[in-house]
Short mmCIF file of C-alpha atoms in Angstrom, two decimals:
data_model
loop_
_atom_site.label_atom_id
_atom_site.label_comp_id
_atom_site.label_asym_id
_atom_site.label_seq_id
_atom_site.Cartn_x
_atom_site.Cartn_y
_atom_site.Cartn_z
CA UNK A 1 101.22 -90.83 -6.95
CA UNK A 2 101.42 -94.29 -8.51
CA UNK A 3 101.57 -92.66 -11.89
CA UNK A 4 104.55 -90.48 -10.83
CA UNK A 5 106.48 -93.49 -9.56
CA UNK A 6 105.90 -95.33 -12.80
CA UNK A 7 107.06 -92.33 -14.80
CA UNK A 8 110.27 -92.00 -12.71
CA UNK A 9 111.06 -95.71 -13.13
CA UNK A 10 110.65 -95.38 -16.87
CA UNK A 11 113.02 -92.38 -16.80
CA UNK A 12 115.74 -94.39 -14.91
CA UNK A 13 115.45 -97.25 -17.35
CA UNK A 14 115.79 -94.86 -20.27
CA UNK A 15 118.89 -93.29 -18.63
CA UNK A 16 120.54 -96.71 -18.27
CA UNK A 17 119.79 -97.55 -21.85
CA UNK A 18 121.30 -94.24 -22.93
CA UNK A 19 124.52 -95.00 -21.02
CA UNK A 20 124.82 -98.45 -22.53
CA UNK A 21 124.29 -96.98 -25.98
CA UNK A 22 127.03 -94.44 -25.31
CA UNK A 23 129.51 -97.16 -24.38
CA UNK A 24 128.67 -99.10 -27.48
CA UNK A 25 129.23 -96.01 -29.61
CA UNK A 26 132.64 -95.38 -28.05
CA UNK A 27 133.68 -98.92 -28.54
CA UNK A 28 132.71 -98.78 -32.21
CA UNK A 29 134.68 -95.62 -32.77
CA UNK A 30 137.90 -96.84 -31.09
CA UNK A 31 137.77 -100.36 -32.35
CA UNK A 32 138.67 -103.38 -30.24
CA UNK A 33 140.05 -102.44 -26.85
CA UNK A 34 143.71 -103.30 -26.40
CA UNK A 35 144.61 -105.59 -23.66
CA UNK A 36 146.74 -102.94 -22.11
CA UNK A 37 143.62 -100.66 -21.77
CA UNK A 38 142.56 -97.41 -23.43
CA UNK A 39 144.76 -94.41 -23.70
CA UNK A 40 144.02 -91.29 -21.61
CA UNK A 41 142.86 -89.31 -24.65
CA UNK A 42 140.43 -92.01 -25.56
CA UNK A 43 139.21 -92.18 -22.04
CA UNK A 44 138.76 -88.42 -22.00
CA UNK A 45 136.80 -88.48 -25.23
CA UNK A 46 134.68 -91.35 -24.04
CA UNK A 47 134.08 -89.55 -20.77
CA UNK A 48 133.04 -86.39 -22.59
CA UNK A 49 130.67 -88.29 -24.85
CA UNK A 50 129.25 -90.17 -21.91
CA UNK A 51 128.73 -86.91 -20.03
CA UNK A 52 126.95 -85.42 -23.03
CA UNK A 53 124.72 -88.50 -23.34
CA UNK A 54 124.05 -88.40 -19.62
CA UNK A 55 123.17 -84.71 -19.77
CA UNK A 56 120.85 -85.34 -22.72
CA UNK A 57 119.29 -88.28 -20.91
CA UNK A 58 118.87 -86.11 -17.80
CA UNK A 59 117.14 -83.40 -19.77
CA UNK A 60 114.85 -85.89 -21.42
CA UNK A 61 114.15 -87.48 -18.04
CA UNK A 62 113.43 -84.01 -16.59
CA UNK A 63 111.04 -83.26 -19.47
CA UNK A 64 109.35 -86.62 -19.03
CA UNK A 65 109.07 -86.02 -15.28
CA UNK A 66 107.66 -82.49 -15.84
CA UNK A 67 105.14 -83.79 -18.35
CA UNK A 68 104.24 -86.65 -16.00
CA UNK A 69 103.67 -84.20 -13.15
CA UNK A 70 101.50 -81.98 -15.41
CA UNK A 71 99.50 -84.98 -16.59
CA UNK A 72 99.18 -86.14 -13.05
CA UNK A 73 97.85 -82.68 -12.01
CA UNK A 74 95.30 -82.69 -14.81
CA UNK A 75 94.25 -86.18 -13.88
CA UNK A 76 93.89 -85.08 -10.25
CA UNK A 77 91.80 -82.08 -11.29
CA UNK A 78 89.56 -84.25 -13.46
CA UNK A 79 89.19 -86.78 -10.68
CA UNK A 80 88.25 -83.98 -8.26
CA UNK A 81 85.76 -82.60 -10.81
CA UNK A 82 84.29 -86.06 -11.29
CA UNK A 83 84.09 -86.48 -7.54
CA UNK A 84 82.27 -83.17 -7.17
CA UNK A 85 79.87 -84.06 -10.02
CA UNK A 86 79.23 -87.41 -8.42
CA UNK A 87 78.54 -85.69 -5.11
CA UNK A 88 76.11 -83.26 -6.77
CA UNK A 89 74.40 -86.08 -8.59
CA UNK A 90 74.15 -88.02 -5.37
CA UNK A 91 72.59 -84.97 -3.67
CA UNK A 92 70.13 -84.49 -6.58
CA UNK A 93 69.20 -88.16 -6.49
CA UNK A 94 68.73 -87.97 -2.75
CA UNK A 95 66.61 -84.76 -3.12
CA UNK A 96 64.46 -86.33 -5.83
CA UNK A 97 64.10 -89.45 -3.73
CA UNK A 98 63.02 -87.32 -0.80
CA UNK A 99 60.51 -85.38 -2.98
CA UNK A 100 59.13 -88.60 -4.42
CA UNK A 101 58.76 -90.04 -0.95
CA UNK A 102 56.94 -86.88 0.17
CA UNK A 103 54.62 -86.95 -2.86
CA UNK A 104 54.00 -90.65 -2.35
CA UNK A 105 53.14 -89.97 1.27
CA UNK A 106 50.74 -87.15 0.24
CA UNK A 107 49.13 -89.34 -2.41
CA UNK A 108 48.72 -92.11 0.11
CA UNK A 109 47.11 -89.66 2.55
CA UNK A 110 44.83 -88.26 -0.19
CA UNK A 111 43.85 -91.77 -1.18
CA UNK A 112 43.01 -92.61 2.38
CA UNK A 113 40.88 -89.45 2.70
CA UNK A 114 39.03 -90.29 -0.52
CA UNK A 115 38.41 -93.80 0.63
CA UNK A 116 37.00 -92.44 3.88
CA UNK A 117 34.74 -90.02 2.01
CA UNK A 118 33.54 -92.76 -0.33
CA UNK A 119 32.76 -94.94 2.64
CA UNK A 120 30.80 -92.11 4.25
CA UNK A 121 28.97 -91.43 0.97
CA UNK A 122 28.04 -95.07 0.55
CA UNK A 123 26.72 -95.06 4.09
CA UNK A 124 24.62 -91.94 3.40
CA UNK A 125 23.33 -93.43 0.14
CA UNK A 126 22.30 -96.59 1.95
CA UNK A 127 20.43 -94.51 4.50
CA UNK A 128 18.77 -92.42 1.73
CA UNK A 129 17.75 -95.61 -0.10
CA UNK A 130 16.14 -96.93 3.08
CA UNK A 131 14.28 -93.63 3.53
CA UNK A 132 13.11 -93.66 -0.12
CA UNK A 133 11.86 -97.20 0.26
CA UNK A 134 9.93 -96.21 3.37
CA UNK A 135 8.53 -93.13 1.60
CA UNK A 136 7.45 -95.20 -1.42
CA UNK A 137 5.64 -97.61 0.89
CA UNK A 138 3.81 -94.74 2.59
CA UNK A 139 2.91 -93.17 -0.80
CA UNK A 140 1.49 -96.47 -2.00
CA UNK A 141 -0.66 -96.66 1.12
CA UNK A 142 -1.78 -93.05 0.61
CA UNK A 143 -2.69 -93.71 -3.05
CA UNK A 144 -4.74 -96.69 -2.06
CA UNK A 145 -6.54 -94.63 0.56
CA UNK A 146 -7.17 -91.78 -1.96
CA UNK A 147 -8.53 -94.23 -4.53
CA UNK A 148 -10.98 -95.56 -1.97
CA UNK A 149 -12.08 -92.01 -1.08
CA UNK A 150 -12.43 -91.09 -4.77
CA UNK A 151 -14.73 -94.05 -5.37
CA UNK A 152 -16.76 -93.09 -2.35
CA UNK A 153 -17.07 -89.44 -3.57
CA UNK A 154 -18.14 -90.63 -7.03
CA UNK A 155 -20.86 -92.73 -5.49
CA UNK A 156 -22.01 -89.77 -3.39
CA UNK A 157 -22.01 -87.50 -6.49
CA UNK A 158 -24.05 -90.01 -8.46
CA UNK A 159 -26.62 -90.24 -5.68
CA UNK A 160 -26.76 -86.41 -5.48
CA UNK A 161 -27.22 -86.12 -9.27
CA UNK A 162 -30.04 -88.66 -9.20
CA UNK A 163 -31.73 -86.69 -6.43
CA UNK A 164 -31.35 -83.37 -8.34
CA UNK A 165 -32.68 -84.91 -11.58
CA UNK A 166 -35.76 -86.24 -9.74
CA UNK A 167 -36.37 -82.85 -8.13
CA UNK A 168 -35.75 -80.70 -11.30
CA UNK A 169 -37.32 -83.02 -13.85
CA UNK A 170 -34.24 -82.56 -16.16
CA UNK A 171 -31.29 -84.71 -16.97
CA UNK A 172 -27.79 -83.50 -16.22
CA UNK A 173 -27.00 -82.95 -19.92
CA UNK A 174 -30.14 -80.85 -20.42
CA UNK A 175 -29.45 -78.70 -17.38
CA UNK A 176 -25.82 -78.26 -18.44
CA UNK A 177 -26.83 -77.25 -21.97
CA UNK A 178 -29.33 -74.64 -20.73
CA UNK A 179 -26.82 -73.24 -18.26
CA UNK A 180 -24.15 -72.99 -20.95
CA UNK A 181 -26.52 -71.21 -23.35
CA UNK A 182 -27.56 -68.71 -20.73
CA UNK A 183 -23.97 -67.99 -19.72
CA UNK A 184 -22.91 -67.73 -23.39
CA UNK A 185 -25.68 -65.22 -24.23
CA UNK A 186 -24.86 -63.16 -21.18
CA UNK A 187 -21.14 -63.21 -22.05
CA UNK A 188 -21.87 -62.14 -25.64
CA UNK A 189 -23.98 -59.19 -24.49
CA UNK A 190 -21.35 -58.08 -22.00
CA UNK A 191 -18.57 -58.56 -24.59
CA UNK A 192 -20.48 -56.52 -27.18
CA UNK A 193 -20.94 -53.69 -24.71
CA UNK A 194 -17.27 -53.80 -23.72
CA UNK A 195 -16.14 -53.93 -27.36
CA UNK A 196 -18.34 -50.97 -28.23
CA UNK A 197 -17.00 -48.95 -25.33
CA UNK A 198 -13.39 -49.88 -26.17
CA UNK A 199 -13.87 -49.04 -29.86
CA UNK A 200 -15.40 -45.67 -29.01
CA UNK A 201 -12.65 -44.81 -26.55
CA UNK A 202 -9.97 -46.04 -28.95
CA UNK A 203 -11.43 -44.00 -31.81
CA UNK A 204 -11.58 -40.87 -29.72
CA UNK A 205 -8.12 -41.39 -28.30
CA UNK A 206 -6.73 -42.28 -31.74
CA UNK A 207 -8.16 -39.18 -33.36
CA UNK A 208 -6.89 -37.03 -30.50
CA UNK A 209 -3.38 -38.51 -30.66
CA UNK A 210 -3.28 -38.36 -34.45
CA UNK A 211 -4.23 -34.68 -34.44
CA UNK A 212 -1.65 -34.01 -31.75
CA UNK A 213 1.12 -35.85 -33.58
CA UNK A 214 0.39 -34.25 -36.95
CA UNK A 215 0.09 -30.79 -35.42
CA UNK A 216 3.33 -31.22 -33.51
CA UNK A 217 5.15 -32.46 -36.60
CA UNK A 218 3.94 -29.57 -38.75
CA UNK A 219 4.81 -27.01 -36.09
CA UNK A 220 8.32 -28.36 -35.57
CA UNK A 221 9.18 -28.53 -39.27
CA UNK A 222 9.46 -25.26 -41.16
CA UNK A 223 11.69 -25.47 -44.23
CA UNK A 224 11.78 -22.97 -47.03
CA UNK A 225 10.63 -23.90 -50.49
CA UNK A 226 11.77 -22.55 -53.85
CA UNK A 227 9.83 -22.71 -57.05
CA UNK A 228 11.66 -23.80 -60.18
CA UNK A 229 10.52 -24.58 -63.68
CA UNK A 230 11.84 -26.30 -66.77
CA UNK A 231 13.64 -23.12 -67.89
CA UNK A 232 16.93 -21.66 -66.61
CA UNK A 233 18.11 -18.12 -67.29
CA UNK A 234 21.78 -17.22 -67.80
CA UNK A 235 22.76 -13.54 -67.66
CA UNK A 236 25.37 -12.37 -70.16
CA UNK A 237 27.93 -9.57 -69.78
CA UNK A 238 26.62 -7.98 -73.00
CA UNK A 239 24.42 -8.55 -76.03
CA UNK A 240 27.47 -9.02 -78.29
CA UNK A 241 28.01 -12.35 -76.50
CA UNK A 242 24.82 -13.68 -78.13
CA UNK A 243 26.45 -13.55 -81.54
CA UNK A 244 29.48 -15.45 -80.30
CA UNK A 245 27.21 -18.05 -78.73
CA UNK A 246 25.34 -18.50 -82.02
CA UNK A 247 28.58 -18.67 -84.02
CA UNK A 248 29.10 -18.54 -87.76
CA UNK A 249 25.94 -19.79 -89.46
CA UNK A 250 24.68 -21.14 -86.12
CA UNK A 251 27.57 -23.57 -85.73
CA UNK A 252 28.15 -22.98 -82.02
CA UNK A 253 24.50 -23.13 -80.94
CA UNK A 254 23.95 -26.36 -82.89
CA UNK A 255 27.04 -27.92 -81.31
CA UNK A 256 25.91 -26.76 -77.86
CA UNK A 257 22.39 -28.20 -78.23
CA UNK A 258 23.74 -31.43 -79.72
CA UNK A 259 26.31 -31.92 -76.96
CA UNK A 260 24.17 -30.97 -73.96
CA UNK A 261 20.70 -32.08 -75.19
CA UNK A 262 19.25 -28.75 -74.01
CA UNK A 263 17.42 -26.19 -76.12
CA UNK A 264 19.13 -22.78 -76.10
CA UNK A 265 16.67 -19.93 -76.62
CA UNK A 266 18.16 -16.60 -77.70
CA UNK A 267 15.53 -13.86 -78.09
CA UNK A 268 15.28 -10.11 -77.60
CA UNK A 269 15.69 -10.34 -73.84
CA UNK A 270 18.61 -8.02 -73.07
CA UNK A 271 21.78 -9.65 -71.75
CA UNK A 272 20.13 -13.04 -71.09
CA UNK A 273 19.54 -16.38 -72.75
CA UNK A 274 17.19 -19.22 -71.79
CA UNK A 275 17.96 -22.91 -71.45
CA UNK A 276 14.98 -25.23 -71.73
CA UNK A 277 14.96 -28.95 -70.86
CA UNK A 278 12.71 -31.31 -68.95
CA UNK A 279 15.68 -33.08 -67.30
CA UNK A 280 16.79 -30.70 -64.51
CA UNK A 281 20.25 -32.27 -64.12
CA UNK A 282 20.96 -31.95 -67.81
CA UNK A 283 19.67 -28.37 -67.77
CA UNK A 284 21.95 -27.45 -64.86
CA UNK A 285 24.92 -29.09 -66.61
CA UNK A 286 24.18 -27.05 -69.73
CA UNK A 287 23.89 -23.86 -67.68
CA UNK A 288 27.28 -24.42 -66.06
CA UNK A 289 28.77 -25.25 -69.48
CA UNK A 290 27.48 -22.04 -71.03
CA UNK A 291 28.59 -20.04 -68.02
CA UNK A 292 32.14 -21.40 -68.35
CA UNK A 293 32.17 -20.63 -72.08
CA UNK A 294 30.98 -17.07 -71.50
CA UNK A 295 33.62 -16.45 -68.85
CA UNK A 296 36.35 -17.92 -71.05
CA UNK A 297 35.21 -16.04 -74.16
CA UNK A 298 36.41 -18.76 -76.56
CA UNK A 299 33.35 -20.50 -77.96
CA UNK A 300 33.69 -23.20 -80.57
CA UNK A 301 32.58 -26.87 -80.81
CA UNK A 302 35.72 -28.33 -79.26
CA UNK A 303 35.63 -25.92 -76.31
CA UNK A 304 31.93 -26.69 -75.87
CA UNK A 305 32.65 -30.40 -75.50
CA UNK A 306 35.50 -29.77 -73.05
CA UNK A 307 33.43 -27.40 -70.93
CA UNK A 308 30.50 -29.83 -70.99
CA UNK A 309 32.64 -32.71 -69.67
CA UNK A 310 33.99 -30.53 -66.86
CA UNK A 311 30.51 -29.28 -65.99
CA UNK A 312 29.10 -32.80 -66.01
CA UNK A 313 31.75 -33.92 -63.52
CA UNK A 314 31.08 -30.83 -61.41
CA UNK A 315 27.31 -31.45 -61.37
CA UNK A 316 27.93 -35.09 -60.44
CA UNK A 317 30.07 -33.96 -57.50
CA UNK A 318 27.40 -31.44 -56.51
CA UNK A 319 24.76 -34.16 -56.57
CA UNK A 320 26.86 -36.45 -54.38
CA UNK A 321 27.54 -33.59 -51.96
CA UNK A 322 23.86 -32.65 -51.83
CA UNK A 323 22.90 -36.27 -51.06
CA UNK A 324 25.56 -36.54 -48.35
CA UNK A 325 24.43 -33.25 -46.81
CA UNK A 326 20.86 -34.56 -46.67
CA UNK A 327 22.02 -37.73 -44.90
CA UNK A 328 24.08 -35.70 -42.42
CA UNK A 329 21.16 -33.40 -41.70
CA UNK A 330 18.89 -36.36 -40.97
CA UNK A 331 21.49 -38.43 -39.12
CA UNK A 332 21.21 -41.38 -41.52
CA UNK A 333 24.28 -43.52 -42.22
CA UNK A 334 25.31 -46.52 -44.34
CA UNK A 335 23.48 -45.84 -47.58
CA UNK A 336 24.59 -47.14 -50.97
CA UNK A 337 26.59 -44.55 -52.96
CA UNK A 338 24.24 -44.85 -55.95
CA UNK A 339 21.24 -43.98 -53.77
CA UNK A 340 23.16 -40.99 -52.40
CA UNK A 341 23.86 -39.80 -55.96
CA UNK A 342 20.20 -40.21 -56.97
CA UNK A 343 19.14 -38.24 -53.90
CA UNK A 344 21.52 -35.46 -54.90
CA UNK A 345 20.05 -35.38 -58.41
CA UNK A 346 16.65 -34.59 -56.89
CA UNK A 347 18.16 -31.28 -55.83
CA UNK A 348 17.41 -30.09 -59.37
CA UNK A 349 13.94 -31.68 -59.58
CA UNK A 350 10.70 -29.93 -58.63
CA UNK A 351 7.12 -31.13 -58.21
CA UNK A 352 4.38 -28.51 -58.33
CA UNK A 353 7.10 -25.93 -57.71
CA UNK A 354 8.36 -27.79 -54.61
CA UNK A 355 12.00 -28.91 -54.60
CA UNK A 356 11.92 -32.70 -54.37
CA UNK A 357 15.07 -33.10 -52.25
CA UNK A 358 13.86 -30.54 -49.73
CA UNK A 359 10.47 -32.23 -49.79
CA UNK A 360 12.13 -35.55 -48.94
CA UNK A 361 14.17 -34.00 -46.11
CA UNK A 362 11.06 -32.30 -44.72
CA UNK A 363 9.05 -35.54 -44.99
CA UNK A 364 11.82 -37.44 -43.18
CA UNK A 365 11.81 -34.90 -40.34
CA UNK A 366 8.01 -35.11 -40.03
CA UNK A 367 8.02 -38.91 -40.14
CA UNK A 368 10.79 -39.06 -37.53
CA UNK A 369 8.83 -36.82 -35.18
CA UNK A 370 5.67 -38.92 -35.55
CA UNK A 371 7.68 -42.15 -35.06
CA UNK A 372 9.17 -40.77 -31.85
CA UNK A 373 5.71 -39.90 -30.56
CA UNK A 374 4.50 -43.44 -31.39
CA UNK A 375 7.67 -45.06 -29.93
CA UNK A 376 8.63 -46.69 -33.25
CA UNK A 377 12.02 -47.12 -34.91
CA UNK A 378 12.75 -43.48 -35.71
CA UNK A 379 15.72 -44.14 -38.02
CA UNK A 380 13.82 -46.70 -40.10
CA UNK A 381 10.81 -44.41 -40.57
CA UNK A 382 13.06 -41.47 -41.51
CA UNK A 383 14.81 -43.68 -44.06
CA UNK A 384 11.45 -44.69 -45.58
CA UNK A 385 10.33 -41.05 -45.88
CA UNK A 386 13.68 -39.90 -47.29
CA UNK A 387 13.64 -42.50 -50.08
CA UNK A 388 9.94 -42.56 -50.94
CA UNK A 389 10.36 -40.29 -54.02
CA UNK A 390 13.79 -41.61 -55.08
CA UNK A 391 12.22 -42.98 -58.27
CA UNK A 392 11.60 -39.41 -59.54
CA UNK A 393 15.31 -39.21 -60.35
CA UNK A 394 14.78 -41.81 -63.11
CA UNK A 395 11.19 -41.30 -64.26
CA UNK A 396 12.43 -39.76 -67.53
CA UNK A 397 14.66 -42.80 -68.17
CA UNK A 398 12.57 -45.77 -66.93
CA UNK A 399 8.93 -46.49 -67.68
CA UNK A 400 6.47 -46.78 -64.82
CA UNK A 401 5.40 -44.82 -61.77
CA UNK A 402 8.02 -43.27 -59.59
CA UNK A 403 6.85 -45.32 -56.59
CA UNK A 404 7.47 -48.67 -58.30
CA UNK A 405 10.72 -47.42 -59.86
CA UNK A 406 11.94 -46.22 -56.48
CA UNK A 407 11.02 -49.51 -54.80
CA UNK A 408 12.96 -51.46 -57.42
CA UNK A 409 16.00 -49.19 -57.00
CA UNK A 410 15.91 -49.51 -53.20
CA UNK A 411 15.59 -53.30 -53.43
CA UNK A 412 18.48 -53.46 -55.90
CA UNK A 413 20.81 -51.54 -53.60
CA UNK A 414 20.06 -53.59 -50.49
CA UNK A 415 17.56 -51.49 -48.56
CA UNK A 416 15.40 -53.13 -45.88
CA UNK A 417 12.17 -54.73 -47.07
CA UNK A 418 10.11 -52.36 -44.89
CA UNK A 419 11.74 -49.40 -46.69
CA UNK A 420 10.99 -50.95 -50.08
CA UNK A 421 7.35 -51.54 -49.11
CA UNK A 422 6.94 -47.98 -47.81
CA UNK A 423 8.26 -46.62 -51.12
CA UNK A 424 6.00 -48.73 -53.34
CA UNK A 425 2.93 -48.16 -51.15
CA UNK A 426 3.14 -44.41 -50.51
CA UNK A 427 0.62 -43.75 -53.33
CA UNK A 428 -1.46 -46.88 -52.56
CA UNK A 429 -0.28 -48.67 -55.69
CA UNK A 430 0.14 -51.72 -53.47
CA UNK A 431 -1.73 -52.52 -50.26
CA UNK A 432 -0.26 -50.86 -47.19
CA UNK A 433 0.90 -53.48 -44.69
CA UNK A 434 3.22 -51.74 -42.21
CA UNK A 435 3.03 -48.80 -39.83
CA UNK A 436 6.16 -47.35 -41.44
CA UNK A 437 4.36 -47.17 -44.80
CA UNK A 438 1.39 -45.38 -43.19
CA UNK A 439 3.70 -42.82 -41.55
CA UNK A 440 5.49 -42.32 -44.88
CA UNK A 441 2.16 -41.55 -46.57
CA UNK A 442 1.20 -39.14 -43.78
CA UNK A 443 4.58 -37.34 -43.90
CA UNK A 444 4.38 -37.05 -47.70
CA UNK A 445 0.86 -35.63 -47.52
CA UNK A 446 1.76 -33.15 -44.76
CA UNK A 447 4.86 -31.92 -46.58
CA UNK A 448 3.04 -31.55 -49.88
CA UNK A 449 -0.18 -30.03 -48.62
CA UNK A 450 0.93 -27.63 -45.91
CA UNK A 451 0.51 -23.92 -46.73
CA UNK A 452 3.31 -22.51 -48.85
CA UNK A 453 4.81 -25.86 -49.76
CA UNK A 454 3.79 -25.93 -53.42
CA UNK A 455 3.39 -22.90 -55.64
CA UNK A 456 1.38 -24.03 -58.56
CA UNK A 457 -0.86 -21.60 -60.32
CA UNK A 458 -4.10 -21.66 -58.37
CA UNK A 459 -6.19 -21.10 -61.46
CA UNK A 460 -4.54 -23.96 -63.39
CA UNK A 461 -4.80 -26.22 -60.38
CA UNK A 462 -8.51 -25.56 -59.85
CA UNK A 463 -9.24 -25.93 -63.55
CA UNK A 464 -7.51 -29.30 -63.68
CA UNK A 465 -9.46 -30.58 -60.68
CA UNK A 466 -12.75 -29.32 -62.12
CA UNK A 467 -12.00 -30.91 -65.47
CA UNK A 468 -11.16 -34.24 -63.82
CA UNK A 469 -14.48 -34.21 -62.00
CA UNK A 470 -16.36 -33.20 -65.16
CA UNK A 471 -14.82 -36.05 -67.16
CA UNK A 472 -15.79 -38.64 -64.57
CA UNK A 473 -19.25 -37.14 -63.99
CA UNK A 474 -20.09 -37.29 -67.70
CA UNK A 475 -20.52 -41.08 -67.70
CA UNK A 476 -23.91 -42.72 -67.12
CA UNK A 477 -24.51 -44.25 -63.71
CA UNK A 478 -21.99 -42.01 -61.91
CA UNK A 479 -23.36 -40.64 -58.66
CA UNK A 480 -20.48 -38.64 -57.10
CA UNK A 481 -16.90 -37.81 -58.02
CA UNK A 482 -14.10 -36.78 -55.64
CA UNK A 483 -10.67 -35.49 -56.77
CA UNK A 484 -8.15 -36.44 -54.04
CA UNK A 485 -4.44 -36.06 -53.25
CA UNK A 486 -3.96 -32.85 -55.20
CA UNK A 487 -5.53 -34.36 -58.30
CA UNK A 488 -3.44 -37.55 -58.28
CA UNK A 489 -6.46 -39.75 -57.53
CA UNK A 490 -10.14 -39.69 -58.51
CA UNK A 491 -12.81 -41.60 -56.57
CA UNK A 492 -15.87 -42.27 -58.72
CA UNK A 493 -18.99 -43.41 -56.83
CA UNK A 494 -21.50 -45.20 -59.10
CA UNK A 495 -25.11 -46.23 -58.48
CA UNK A 496 -25.11 -50.02 -57.95
CA UNK A 497 -28.60 -50.45 -59.42
CA UNK A 498 -27.49 -48.89 -62.72
CA UNK A 499 -23.87 -50.11 -62.99
CA UNK A 500 -22.63 -53.66 -62.48
CA UNK A 501 -19.05 -54.77 -61.79
CA UNK A 502 -18.08 -55.11 -65.46
CA UNK A 503 -19.45 -51.65 -66.32
CA UNK A 504 -17.48 -50.22 -63.36
CA UNK A 505 -14.26 -51.54 -64.88
CA UNK A 506 -15.22 -50.11 -68.26
CA UNK A 507 -15.90 -46.66 -66.70
CA UNK A 508 -12.49 -46.68 -64.95
CA UNK A 509 -10.70 -47.52 -68.20
CA UNK A 510 -12.62 -44.94 -70.24
CA UNK A 511 -12.04 -42.16 -67.69
CA UNK A 512 -8.31 -42.91 -67.59
CA UNK A 513 -8.08 -42.86 -71.38
CA UNK A 514 -9.97 -39.55 -71.66
CA UNK A 515 -7.80 -37.94 -68.96
CA UNK A 516 -4.64 -39.02 -70.80
CA UNK A 517 -5.93 -37.49 -74.05
CA UNK A 518 -7.24 -34.17 -72.71
CA UNK A 519 -5.13 -33.12 -69.72
CA UNK A 520 -1.48 -32.37 -69.02
CA UNK A 521 -0.30 -33.35 -65.56
CA UNK A 522 2.88 -34.54 -63.79
CA UNK A 523 3.24 -38.17 -62.75
CA UNK A 524 0.13 -40.31 -62.96
CA UNK A 525 -3.52 -40.15 -61.87
CA UNK A 526 -5.27 -43.09 -60.26
CA UNK A 527 -8.96 -43.65 -61.08
CA UNK A 528 -10.93 -45.74 -58.58
CA UNK A 529 -14.55 -46.66 -59.30
CA UNK A 530 -16.49 -47.65 -56.18
CA UNK A 531 -19.68 -49.68 -56.50
CA UNK A 532 -21.34 -50.36 -53.15
CA UNK A 533 -24.69 -52.02 -52.48
CA UNK A 534 -26.33 -52.18 -49.07
CA UNK A 535 -29.30 -54.17 -47.80
CA UNK A 536 -31.19 -52.56 -44.90
CA UNK A 537 -34.24 -53.86 -43.09
CA UNK A 538 -36.07 -52.76 -39.95
CA UNK A 539 -37.48 -55.08 -37.30
CA UNK A 540 -40.69 -53.68 -35.79
#
């Protein structure tokens, strides 16, 4: 309201100033006023001008008043808003003050409770300390009493020992020594009897369980076997195809043999040609190549190379698929892709007419069954048996026995050390150290020796074994010769009185050299010369 009053006063002052200004303007326009006074026209003009100035001043005053009222209303609104904000702030401050007072009161109460608990705890600790002190005093008294009793017992024991020594005529050390010897001899006799009984029972139980496990494994595994050789036969739609295969002046057959590395035999056999190669994968690739060429009908060197590349890729895929199928059949996972490919290549490899991949699968099944019976790691044993002949996939490319080659391959591709050892030891080329290696040997022997597994010519097989025994028997000092493991090992027993250790080594080397020169056999043959001397006496 004070602001409105001030604004109205300012408006009145402005109105007065406007009127004075109007009079001054009139006087300037009319000049000096005559003593007789202004004329009516002049007065009318002045009155009109004054009225106009008054009206203008009134309007301006009205505008100023309206603006002042609006400003005053805004100021009132702002003051009310400020008052409300101040009230809210006052309430918030009061609420916070109340909360702080409440928290302070709670903290004070909590502090008082803690102080009370601490006081109670100190009181309990003081009581416990007094009890501990009393207990320590009683323990000290008890220890003193026990020490006195111990000294008294020692004196009594000494007197008793002196009495016993006088009665027995022996010192304590002598009596103790004789008693110990008697007890030791008795314990040795009883231990020897127990050991003999345990060994006999263990031997009987072991033989029984071994027979049961092997019989069960053989009965549960029955896989078919196919006999293959180093020759593949491809049937032709007609004999005129032979001429197209040979080509002009033998151009096509030379290109085929050069590209595939396989000998192509074309003879008088009607509507058939033979492919001969020691490498089974290469022979299968060549067979597929020739089959594609015969179906296409266009045979020339360029087409031979194209068909060979396609067949090689197809055989590679077949090998990978065969390896994966074997893993799926056995339930084995996480194997390196290169090992899977090598397993698949064994699909085309045979040993004594037995397919190597099927032999590995069968061995893995047998080893898994025996591991389950013995409560061993079934998956690990199956893995050992599956990979034990993996080196046969590379025996034509890498020198050495397939066991050592396979162990190196398995180690290179991250297989477990037990698997590597089982591979390298399955033909006893290294000392067998694990149960898994023993089971791998047993599974390999069962799969290879069971009836119908291998279809070698019986006559050739018997002749080779007889010749091996004859070669070893022909040396001086040899007592007995045993051909073992289907002719892969020869045990030569020599007479120790006629052959010393150096001569035994010479006999082993000479037998191995003669076998290499005279016989043809797959893999390798191990010659072991055994020289044993025994000393026997009889107590009568």
